[in-house]
mmCIF file of C-alpha atoms in Angstrom:
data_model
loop_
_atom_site.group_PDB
_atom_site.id
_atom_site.type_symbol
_atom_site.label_atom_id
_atom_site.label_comp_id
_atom_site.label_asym_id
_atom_site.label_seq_id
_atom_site.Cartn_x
_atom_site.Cartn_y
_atom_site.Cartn_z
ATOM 1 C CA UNK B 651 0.000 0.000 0.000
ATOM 2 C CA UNK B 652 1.489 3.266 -0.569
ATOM 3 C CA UNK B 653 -0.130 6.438 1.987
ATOM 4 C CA UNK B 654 0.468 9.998 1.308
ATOM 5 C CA UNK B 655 0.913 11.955 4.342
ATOM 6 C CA UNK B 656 0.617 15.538 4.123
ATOM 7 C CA UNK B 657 1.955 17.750 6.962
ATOM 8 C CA UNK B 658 0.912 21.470 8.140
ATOM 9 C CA UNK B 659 4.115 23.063 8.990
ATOM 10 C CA UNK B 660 2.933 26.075 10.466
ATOM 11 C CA UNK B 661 3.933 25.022 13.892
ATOM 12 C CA UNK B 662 5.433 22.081 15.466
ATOM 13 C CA UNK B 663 2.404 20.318 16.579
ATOM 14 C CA UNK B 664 1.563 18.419 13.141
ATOM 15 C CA UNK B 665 5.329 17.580 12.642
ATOM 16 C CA UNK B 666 5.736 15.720 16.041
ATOM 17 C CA UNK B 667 2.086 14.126 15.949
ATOM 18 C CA UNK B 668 3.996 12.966 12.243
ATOM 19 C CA UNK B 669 6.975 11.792 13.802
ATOM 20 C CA UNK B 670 4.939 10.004 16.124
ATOM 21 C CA UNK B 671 2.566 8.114 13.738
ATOM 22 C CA UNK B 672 5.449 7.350 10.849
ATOM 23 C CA UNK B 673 6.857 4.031 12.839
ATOM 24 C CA UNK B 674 2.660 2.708 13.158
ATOM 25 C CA UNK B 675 1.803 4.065 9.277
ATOM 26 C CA UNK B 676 5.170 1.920 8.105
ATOM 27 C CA UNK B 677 3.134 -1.264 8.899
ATOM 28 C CA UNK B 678 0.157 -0.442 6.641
ATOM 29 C CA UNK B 679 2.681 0.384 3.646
ATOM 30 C CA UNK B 680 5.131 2.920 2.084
ATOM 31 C CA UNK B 681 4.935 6.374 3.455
ATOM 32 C CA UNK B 682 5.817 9.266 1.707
ATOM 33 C CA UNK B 683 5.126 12.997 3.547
ATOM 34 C CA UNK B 684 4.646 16.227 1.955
ATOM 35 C CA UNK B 685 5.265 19.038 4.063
ATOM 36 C CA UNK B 686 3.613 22.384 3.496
ATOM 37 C CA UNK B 687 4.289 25.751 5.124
ATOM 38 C CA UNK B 688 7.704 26.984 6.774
ATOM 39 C CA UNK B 689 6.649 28.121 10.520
ATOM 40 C CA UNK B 690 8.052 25.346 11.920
ATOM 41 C CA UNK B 691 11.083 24.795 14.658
ATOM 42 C CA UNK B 692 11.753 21.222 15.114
ATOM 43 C CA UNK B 693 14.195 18.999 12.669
ATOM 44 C CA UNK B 694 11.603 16.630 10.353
ATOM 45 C CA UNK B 695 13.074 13.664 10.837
ATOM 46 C CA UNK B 696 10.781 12.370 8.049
ATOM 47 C CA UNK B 697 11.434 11.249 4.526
ATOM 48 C CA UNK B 698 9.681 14.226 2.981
ATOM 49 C CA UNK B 699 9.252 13.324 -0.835
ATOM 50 C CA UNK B 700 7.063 16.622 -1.785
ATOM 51 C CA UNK B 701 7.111 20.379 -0.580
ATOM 52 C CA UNK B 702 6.024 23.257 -0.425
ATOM 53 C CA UNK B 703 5.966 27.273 1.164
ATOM 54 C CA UNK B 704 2.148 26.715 1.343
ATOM 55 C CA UNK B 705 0.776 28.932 3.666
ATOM 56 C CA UNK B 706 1.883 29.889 7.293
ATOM 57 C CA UNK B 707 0.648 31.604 10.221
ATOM 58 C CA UNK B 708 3.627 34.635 11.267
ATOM 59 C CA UNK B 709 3.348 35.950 14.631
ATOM 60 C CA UNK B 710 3.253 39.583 15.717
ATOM 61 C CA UNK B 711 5.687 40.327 18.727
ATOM 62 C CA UNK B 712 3.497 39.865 21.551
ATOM 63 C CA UNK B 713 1.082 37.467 21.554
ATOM 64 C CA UNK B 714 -1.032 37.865 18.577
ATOM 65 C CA UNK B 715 -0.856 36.929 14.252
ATOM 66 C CA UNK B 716 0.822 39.202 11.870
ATOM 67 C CA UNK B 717 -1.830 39.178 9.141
ATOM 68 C CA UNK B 718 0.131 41.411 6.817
ATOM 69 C CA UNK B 719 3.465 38.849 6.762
ATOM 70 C CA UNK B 720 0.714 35.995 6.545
ATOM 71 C CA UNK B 721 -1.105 37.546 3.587
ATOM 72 C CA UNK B 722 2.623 38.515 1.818
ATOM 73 C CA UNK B 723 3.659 34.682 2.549
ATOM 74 C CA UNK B 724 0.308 33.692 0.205
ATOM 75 C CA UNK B 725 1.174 32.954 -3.571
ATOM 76 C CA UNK B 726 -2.026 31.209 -4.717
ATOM 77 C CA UNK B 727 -0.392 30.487 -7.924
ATOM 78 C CA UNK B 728 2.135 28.671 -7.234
ATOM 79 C CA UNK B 729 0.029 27.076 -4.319
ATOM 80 C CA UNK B 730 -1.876 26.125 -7.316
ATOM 81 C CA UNK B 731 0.528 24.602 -9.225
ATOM 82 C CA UNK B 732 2.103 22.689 -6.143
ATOM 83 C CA UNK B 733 -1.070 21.172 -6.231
ATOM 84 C CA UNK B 734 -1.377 20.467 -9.669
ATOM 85 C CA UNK B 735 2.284 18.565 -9.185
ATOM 86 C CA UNK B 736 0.960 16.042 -6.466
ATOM 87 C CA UNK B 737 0.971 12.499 -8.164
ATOM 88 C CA UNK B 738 -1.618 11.975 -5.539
ATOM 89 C CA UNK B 739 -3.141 9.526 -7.897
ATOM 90 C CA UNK B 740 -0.416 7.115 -7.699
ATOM 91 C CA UNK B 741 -1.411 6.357 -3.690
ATOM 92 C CA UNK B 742 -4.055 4.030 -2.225
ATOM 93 C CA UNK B 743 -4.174 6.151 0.948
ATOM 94 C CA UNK B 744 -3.860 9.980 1.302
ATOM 95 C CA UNK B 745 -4.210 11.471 4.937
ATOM 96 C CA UNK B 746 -3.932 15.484 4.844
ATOM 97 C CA UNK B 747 -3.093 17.178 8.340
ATOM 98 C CA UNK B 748 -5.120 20.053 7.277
ATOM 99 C CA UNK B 749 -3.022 21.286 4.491
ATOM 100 C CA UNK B 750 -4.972 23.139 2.132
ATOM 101 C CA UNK B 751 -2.788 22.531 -1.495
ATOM 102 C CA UNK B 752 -3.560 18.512 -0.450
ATOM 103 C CA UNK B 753 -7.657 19.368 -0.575
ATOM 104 C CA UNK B 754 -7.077 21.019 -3.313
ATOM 105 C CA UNK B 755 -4.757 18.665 -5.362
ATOM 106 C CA UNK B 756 -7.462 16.686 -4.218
ATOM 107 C CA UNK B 757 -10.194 18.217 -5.971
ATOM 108 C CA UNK B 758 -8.032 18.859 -8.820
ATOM 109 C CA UNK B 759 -7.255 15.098 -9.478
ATOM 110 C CA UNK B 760 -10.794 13.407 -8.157
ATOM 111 C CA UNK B 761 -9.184 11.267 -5.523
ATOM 112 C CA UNK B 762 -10.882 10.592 -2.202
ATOM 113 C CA UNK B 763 -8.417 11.919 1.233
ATOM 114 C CA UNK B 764 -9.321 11.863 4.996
ATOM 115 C CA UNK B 765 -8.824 14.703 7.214
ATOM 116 C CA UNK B 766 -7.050 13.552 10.552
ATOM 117 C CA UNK B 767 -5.515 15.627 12.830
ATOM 118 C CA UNK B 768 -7.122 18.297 15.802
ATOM 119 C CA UNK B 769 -8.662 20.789 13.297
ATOM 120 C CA UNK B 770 -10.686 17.776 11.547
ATOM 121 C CA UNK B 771 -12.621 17.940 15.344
ATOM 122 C CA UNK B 772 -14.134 21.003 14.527
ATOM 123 C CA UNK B 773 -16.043 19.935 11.973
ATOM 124 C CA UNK B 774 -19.070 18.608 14.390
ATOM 125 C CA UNK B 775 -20.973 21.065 16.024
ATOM 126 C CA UNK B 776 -20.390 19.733 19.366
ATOM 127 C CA UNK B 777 -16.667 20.736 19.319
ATOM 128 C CA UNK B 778 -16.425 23.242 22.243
ATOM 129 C CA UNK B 779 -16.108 26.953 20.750
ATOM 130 C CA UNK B 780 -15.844 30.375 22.531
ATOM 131 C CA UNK B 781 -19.271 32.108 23.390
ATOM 132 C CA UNK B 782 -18.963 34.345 20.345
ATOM 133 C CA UNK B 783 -18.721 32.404 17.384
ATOM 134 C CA UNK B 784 -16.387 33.893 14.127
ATOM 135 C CA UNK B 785 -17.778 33.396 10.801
ATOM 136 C CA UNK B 786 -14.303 33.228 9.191
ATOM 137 C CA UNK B 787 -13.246 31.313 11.553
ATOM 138 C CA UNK B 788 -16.117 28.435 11.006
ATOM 139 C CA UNK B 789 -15.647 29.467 7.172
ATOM 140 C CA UNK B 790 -12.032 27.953 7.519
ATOM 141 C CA UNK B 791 -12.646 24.837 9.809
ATOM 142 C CA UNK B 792 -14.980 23.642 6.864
ATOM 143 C CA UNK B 793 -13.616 24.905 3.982
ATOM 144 C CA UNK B 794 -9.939 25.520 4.481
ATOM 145 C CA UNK B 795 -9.159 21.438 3.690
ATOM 146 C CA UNK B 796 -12.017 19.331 2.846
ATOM 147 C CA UNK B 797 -12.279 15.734 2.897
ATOM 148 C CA UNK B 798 -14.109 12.722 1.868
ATOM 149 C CA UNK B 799 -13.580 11.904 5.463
ATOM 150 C CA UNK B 800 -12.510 13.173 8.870
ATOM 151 C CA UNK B 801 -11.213 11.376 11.928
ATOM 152 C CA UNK B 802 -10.595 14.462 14.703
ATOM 153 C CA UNK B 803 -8.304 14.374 17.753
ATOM 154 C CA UNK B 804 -9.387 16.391 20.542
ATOM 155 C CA UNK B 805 -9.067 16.380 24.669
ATOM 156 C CA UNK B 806 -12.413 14.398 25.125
ATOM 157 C CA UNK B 807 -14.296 12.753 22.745
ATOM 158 C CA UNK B 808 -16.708 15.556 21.616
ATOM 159 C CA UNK B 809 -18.202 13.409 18.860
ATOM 160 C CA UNK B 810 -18.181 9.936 17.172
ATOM 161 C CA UNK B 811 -15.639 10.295 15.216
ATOM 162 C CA UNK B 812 -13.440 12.198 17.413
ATOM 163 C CA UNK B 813 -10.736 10.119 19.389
ATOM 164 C CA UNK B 814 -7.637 11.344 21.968
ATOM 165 C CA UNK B 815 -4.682 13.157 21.286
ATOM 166 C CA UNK B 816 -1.659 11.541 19.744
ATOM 167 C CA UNK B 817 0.826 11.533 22.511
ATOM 168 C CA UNK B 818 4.616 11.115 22.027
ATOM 169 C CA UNK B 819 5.593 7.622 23.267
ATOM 170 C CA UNK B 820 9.017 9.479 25.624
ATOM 171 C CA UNK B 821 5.814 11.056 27.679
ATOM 172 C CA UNK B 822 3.515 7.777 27.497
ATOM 173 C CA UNK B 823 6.633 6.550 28.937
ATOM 174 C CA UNK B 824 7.916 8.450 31.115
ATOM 175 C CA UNK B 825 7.227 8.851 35.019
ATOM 176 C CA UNK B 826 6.339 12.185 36.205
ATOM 177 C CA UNK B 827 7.941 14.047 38.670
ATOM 178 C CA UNK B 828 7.454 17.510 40.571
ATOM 179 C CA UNK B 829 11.210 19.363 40.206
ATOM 180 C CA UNK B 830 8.881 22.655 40.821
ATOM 181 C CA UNK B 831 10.229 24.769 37.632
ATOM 182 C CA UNK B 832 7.838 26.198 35.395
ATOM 183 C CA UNK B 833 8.017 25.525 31.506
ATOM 184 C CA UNK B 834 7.146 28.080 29.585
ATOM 185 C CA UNK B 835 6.383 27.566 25.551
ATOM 186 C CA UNK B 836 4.844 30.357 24.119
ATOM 187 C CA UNK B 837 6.230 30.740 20.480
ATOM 188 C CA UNK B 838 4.178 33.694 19.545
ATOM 189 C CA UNK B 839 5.624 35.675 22.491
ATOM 190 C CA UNK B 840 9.155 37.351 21.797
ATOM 191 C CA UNK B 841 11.281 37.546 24.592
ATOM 192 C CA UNK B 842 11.394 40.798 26.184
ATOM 193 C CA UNK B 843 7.523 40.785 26.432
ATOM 194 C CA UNK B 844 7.618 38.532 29.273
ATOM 195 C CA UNK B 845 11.265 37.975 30.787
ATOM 196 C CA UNK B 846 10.892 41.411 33.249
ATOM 197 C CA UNK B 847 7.604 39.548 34.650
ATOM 198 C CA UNK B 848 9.352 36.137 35.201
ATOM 199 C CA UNK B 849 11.745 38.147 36.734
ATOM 200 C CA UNK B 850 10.010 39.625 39.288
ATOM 201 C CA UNK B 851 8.765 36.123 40.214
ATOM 202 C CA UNK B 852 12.248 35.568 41.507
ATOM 203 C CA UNK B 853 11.660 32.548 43.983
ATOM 204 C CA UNK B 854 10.073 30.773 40.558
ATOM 205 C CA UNK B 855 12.655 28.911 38.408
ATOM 206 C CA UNK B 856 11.055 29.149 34.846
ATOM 207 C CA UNK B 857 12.283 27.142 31.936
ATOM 208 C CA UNK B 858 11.813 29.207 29.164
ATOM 209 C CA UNK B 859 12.150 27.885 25.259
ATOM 210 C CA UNK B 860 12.086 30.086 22.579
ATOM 211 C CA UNK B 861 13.050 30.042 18.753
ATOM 212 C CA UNK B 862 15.589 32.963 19.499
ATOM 213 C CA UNK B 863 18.119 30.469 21.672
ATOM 214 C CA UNK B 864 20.995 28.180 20.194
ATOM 215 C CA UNK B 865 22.208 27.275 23.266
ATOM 216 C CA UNK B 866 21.532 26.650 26.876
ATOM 217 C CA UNK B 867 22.400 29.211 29.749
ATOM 218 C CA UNK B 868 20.608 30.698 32.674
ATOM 219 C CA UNK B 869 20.105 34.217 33.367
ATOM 220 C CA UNK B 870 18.868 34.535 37.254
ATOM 221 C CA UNK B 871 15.587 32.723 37.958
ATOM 222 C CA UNK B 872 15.462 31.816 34.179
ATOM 223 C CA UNK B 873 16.869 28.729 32.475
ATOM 224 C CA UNK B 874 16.485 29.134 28.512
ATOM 225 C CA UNK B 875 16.719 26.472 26.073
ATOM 226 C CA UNK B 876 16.565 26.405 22.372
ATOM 227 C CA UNK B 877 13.330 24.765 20.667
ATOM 228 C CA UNK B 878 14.495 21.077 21.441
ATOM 229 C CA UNK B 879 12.293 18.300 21.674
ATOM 230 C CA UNK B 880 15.015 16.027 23.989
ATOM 231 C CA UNK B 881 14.865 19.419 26.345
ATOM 232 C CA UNK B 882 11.031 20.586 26.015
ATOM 233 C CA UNK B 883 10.081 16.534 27.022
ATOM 234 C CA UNK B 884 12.632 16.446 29.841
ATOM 235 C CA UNK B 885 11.485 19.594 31.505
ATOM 236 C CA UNK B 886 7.786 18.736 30.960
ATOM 237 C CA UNK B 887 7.913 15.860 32.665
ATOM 238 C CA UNK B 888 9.750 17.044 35.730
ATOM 239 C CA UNK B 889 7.875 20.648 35.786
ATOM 240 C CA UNK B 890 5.118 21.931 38.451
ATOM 241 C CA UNK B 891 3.489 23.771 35.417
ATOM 242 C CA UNK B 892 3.615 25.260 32.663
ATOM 243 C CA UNK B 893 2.484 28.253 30.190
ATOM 244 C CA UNK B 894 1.881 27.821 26.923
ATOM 245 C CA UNK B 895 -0.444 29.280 24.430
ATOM 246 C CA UNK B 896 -3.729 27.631 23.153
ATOM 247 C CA UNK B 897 -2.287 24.917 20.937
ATOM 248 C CA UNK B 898 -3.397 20.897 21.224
ATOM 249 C CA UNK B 899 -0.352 19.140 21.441
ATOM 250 C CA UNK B 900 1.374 20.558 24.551
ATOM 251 C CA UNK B 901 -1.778 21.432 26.458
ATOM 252 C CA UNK B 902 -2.677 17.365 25.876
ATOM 253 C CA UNK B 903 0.906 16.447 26.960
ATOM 254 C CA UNK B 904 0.490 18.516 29.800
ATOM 255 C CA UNK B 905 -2.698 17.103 31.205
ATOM 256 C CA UNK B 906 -1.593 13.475 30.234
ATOM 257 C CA UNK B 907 0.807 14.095 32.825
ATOM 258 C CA UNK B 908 -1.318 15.493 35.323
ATOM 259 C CA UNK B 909 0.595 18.880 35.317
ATOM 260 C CA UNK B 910 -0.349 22.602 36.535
ATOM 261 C CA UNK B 911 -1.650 24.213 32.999
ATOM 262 C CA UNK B 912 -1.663 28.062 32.484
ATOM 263 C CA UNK B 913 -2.812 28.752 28.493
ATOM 264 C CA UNK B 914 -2.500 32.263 26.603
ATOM 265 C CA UNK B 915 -4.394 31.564 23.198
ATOM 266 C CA UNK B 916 -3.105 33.457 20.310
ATOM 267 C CA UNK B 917 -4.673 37.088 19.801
ATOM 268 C CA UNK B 918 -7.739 36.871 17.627
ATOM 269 C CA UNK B 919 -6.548 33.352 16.663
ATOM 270 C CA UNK B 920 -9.729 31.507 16.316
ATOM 271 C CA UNK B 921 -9.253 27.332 16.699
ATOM 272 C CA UNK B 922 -6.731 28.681 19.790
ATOM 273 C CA UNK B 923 -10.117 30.083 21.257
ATOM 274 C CA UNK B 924 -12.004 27.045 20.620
ATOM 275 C CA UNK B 925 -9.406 25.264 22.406
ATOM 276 C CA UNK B 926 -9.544 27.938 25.257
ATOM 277 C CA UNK B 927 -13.075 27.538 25.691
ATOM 278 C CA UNK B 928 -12.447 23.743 26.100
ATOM 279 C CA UNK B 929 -9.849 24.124 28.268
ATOM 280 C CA UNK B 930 -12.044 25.970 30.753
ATOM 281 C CA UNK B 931 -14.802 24.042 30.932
ATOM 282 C CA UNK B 932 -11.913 21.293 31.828
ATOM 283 C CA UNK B 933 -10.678 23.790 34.701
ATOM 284 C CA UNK B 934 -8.007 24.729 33.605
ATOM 285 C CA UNK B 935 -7.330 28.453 33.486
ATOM 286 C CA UNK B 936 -7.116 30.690 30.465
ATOM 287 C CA UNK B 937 -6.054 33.923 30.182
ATOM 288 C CA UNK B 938 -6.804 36.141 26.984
ATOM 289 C CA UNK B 939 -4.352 38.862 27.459
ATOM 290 C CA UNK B 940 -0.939 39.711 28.859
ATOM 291 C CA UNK B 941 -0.885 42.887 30.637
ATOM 292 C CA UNK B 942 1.419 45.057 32.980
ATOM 293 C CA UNK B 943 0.919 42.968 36.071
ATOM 294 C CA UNK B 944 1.089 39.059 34.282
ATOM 295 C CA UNK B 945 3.481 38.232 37.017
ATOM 296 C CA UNK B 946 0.479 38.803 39.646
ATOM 297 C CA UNK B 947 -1.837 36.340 37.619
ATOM 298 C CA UNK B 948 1.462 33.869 37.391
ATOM 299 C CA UNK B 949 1.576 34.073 41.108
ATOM 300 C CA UNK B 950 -2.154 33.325 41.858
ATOM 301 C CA UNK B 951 -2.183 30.500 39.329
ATOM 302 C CA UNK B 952 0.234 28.890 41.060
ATOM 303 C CA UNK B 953 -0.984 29.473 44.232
ATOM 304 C CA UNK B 954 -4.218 28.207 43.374
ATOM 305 C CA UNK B 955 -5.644 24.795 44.712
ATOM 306 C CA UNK B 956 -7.220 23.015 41.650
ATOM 307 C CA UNK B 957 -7.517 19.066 40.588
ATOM 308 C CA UNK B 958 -5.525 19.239 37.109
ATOM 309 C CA UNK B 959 -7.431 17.413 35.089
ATOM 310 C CA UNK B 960 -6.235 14.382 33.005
ATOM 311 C CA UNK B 961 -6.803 12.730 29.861
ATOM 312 C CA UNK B 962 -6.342 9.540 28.142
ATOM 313 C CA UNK B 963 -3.763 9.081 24.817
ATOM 314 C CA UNK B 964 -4.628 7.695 21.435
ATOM 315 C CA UNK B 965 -4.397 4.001 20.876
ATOM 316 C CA UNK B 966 -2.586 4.393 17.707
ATOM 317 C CA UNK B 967 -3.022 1.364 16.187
ATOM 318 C CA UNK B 968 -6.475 1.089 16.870
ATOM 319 C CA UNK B 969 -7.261 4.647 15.393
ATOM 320 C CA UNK B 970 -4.999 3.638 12.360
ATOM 321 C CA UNK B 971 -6.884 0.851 12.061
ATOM 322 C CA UNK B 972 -10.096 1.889 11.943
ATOM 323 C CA UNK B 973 -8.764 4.773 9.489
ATOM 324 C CA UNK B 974 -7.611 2.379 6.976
ATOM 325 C CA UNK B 975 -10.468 0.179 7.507
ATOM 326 C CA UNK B 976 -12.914 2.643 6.667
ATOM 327 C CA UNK B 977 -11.172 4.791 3.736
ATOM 328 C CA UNK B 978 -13.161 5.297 0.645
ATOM 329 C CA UNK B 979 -12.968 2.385 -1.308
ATOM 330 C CA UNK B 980 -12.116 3.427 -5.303
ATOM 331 C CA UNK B 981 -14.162 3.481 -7.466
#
């Protein structure tokens, strides 16, 4: 059998639930993975046969999207043209990580795909969403990179076809431990929007990754690594809590491990809301903006006596299964 994989590079969250899937996928057949958009931080340790610029989010410098880089970074002809390319016809099996030149190659060339991945959750109605609902934002859920078929990942199961998060087998693994530092991944925060409030915390050891590091070093209360999966998964497992935005990958990773979760959703960035809004009704807290005082609302959040909540991880195989089982037969 031979499965086209195609990969949303616009953070690191597709590429690791990739990395994480490739050794499973290898026993239904030959893989091949197209990756599409360059926002990404981690190494693809993938054999990536097909790519592309696609398109990327870019973020502002605190906290929010930079719509003007994102709509520069757009060139729907060659997007076009990229998806024109794809021999997707030569493939039994093509699974699209919500890439939109996949959904449209697949259009293009009358082959069937399934959508599977956290954003193909949002396609039932039962998905949690903020209390006001965006238009565009719905607008892109649905039409952004449709499917013959979707198979969703979410924290709980929402709907039928929605199953766990895909969760890296070094934290299935791993045993969890209380060191009492605070991780801190927040990739759409530059650094000197936070560091004078994480320094005024100075009894709290934060480790802090950003994109800007190449190496290791510590700076007072502050430890800060480069964007390294070996470090990120070492200090998440030993870490009281972290902050991070409103992503799905490290918020599930998080609660898998039964850790202290503080989430900053992306400015105006819509599925981050959604995932806010389920977040909350979980318990855990949210925060929609970073002002003068964040170290204050750092402070009570740690201070606070909760339950973190937990949640369960994918069976891989069995969602595999089930996905291969049930693709569209051709015609």
């Amino acid at each position: 059998m031979k499965i086209f994989y195609a990969i949303q590079a616009t953070g690191n969250g597709h590429i690791s639930r990739a990395i994480q899937l490739h050794p499973y996928l290898q026993k239904f057949g030959d893989v091949d993975f197209f990756l599409s958009g360059n926002n990404a931080t981690l190494p693809v340790d993938l054999p990536v046969k097909f790519k592309s610029k696609g398109c990327s989010l870019l973020y502002s410098k605190c906290g929010g999207l930079d719509y003007t880089a994102i709509a520069k970074n757009i060139k729907p002809i060659q997007m076009y043209k990229d998806a024109k390319a794809l021999p997707l016809k030569h493939y039994d099996v093509i699974i699209n990580d919500f890439d939109s030149i996949t959904a449209l190659a697949c259009k293009l060339q009358k082959v069937d795909s399934v959508q599977f991945g956290h954003q193909a959750s949002f396609i039932s109605n039962q998905t949690p969403r903020p209390s006001k609902k965006s238009f565009l934002g719905e607008t892109i859920f649905k039409h952004y990179a449709p499917s013959t078929k979707h198979i969703g990942l979410h924290f709980e199961s929402y709907d039928s076809f929605i199953h766990p998060p895909i969760i890296k087998e070094e934290i299935i693994n791993a045993t969890p431990k209380d060191m009492q530092h605070i991780t801190v991944y927040l990739p759409s925060f530059d650094k000197d929007c936070l560091e004078k409030a994480f320094k005024k915390l100075p009894d709290v050891a934060f480790h802090w990754f950003l994109s800007e590091i190449t190496e290791k070093y510590i700076s007072g209360n502050i430890t800060y690594f480069p964007v390294n999966q070996k470090y990120f998964n070492e200090s998440l497992i030993s870490c009281h809590g972290i902050i991070t935005g409103g992503g799905f990958e490290t918020p599930s990773e998080a609660l898998y491990l039964n850790k202290k979760v503080l989430s900053i959703p992306i400015l105006n960035h819509y599925e981050q809301l959604c995932n806010a809004a389920a977040l909350e009704k979980m318990g855990v807290q949210v925060i929609y903006e970073v002002g003068n005082e964040f170290e204050l609302i750092v402070e009570k959040w740690l201070n606070a006596t909760s339950n973190n909540p937990t949640i369960k991880a994918n069976d891989i195989k069995k969602t595999l299964q089930y996905l291969f089982d049930t693709y569209p037969k051709r015609k």
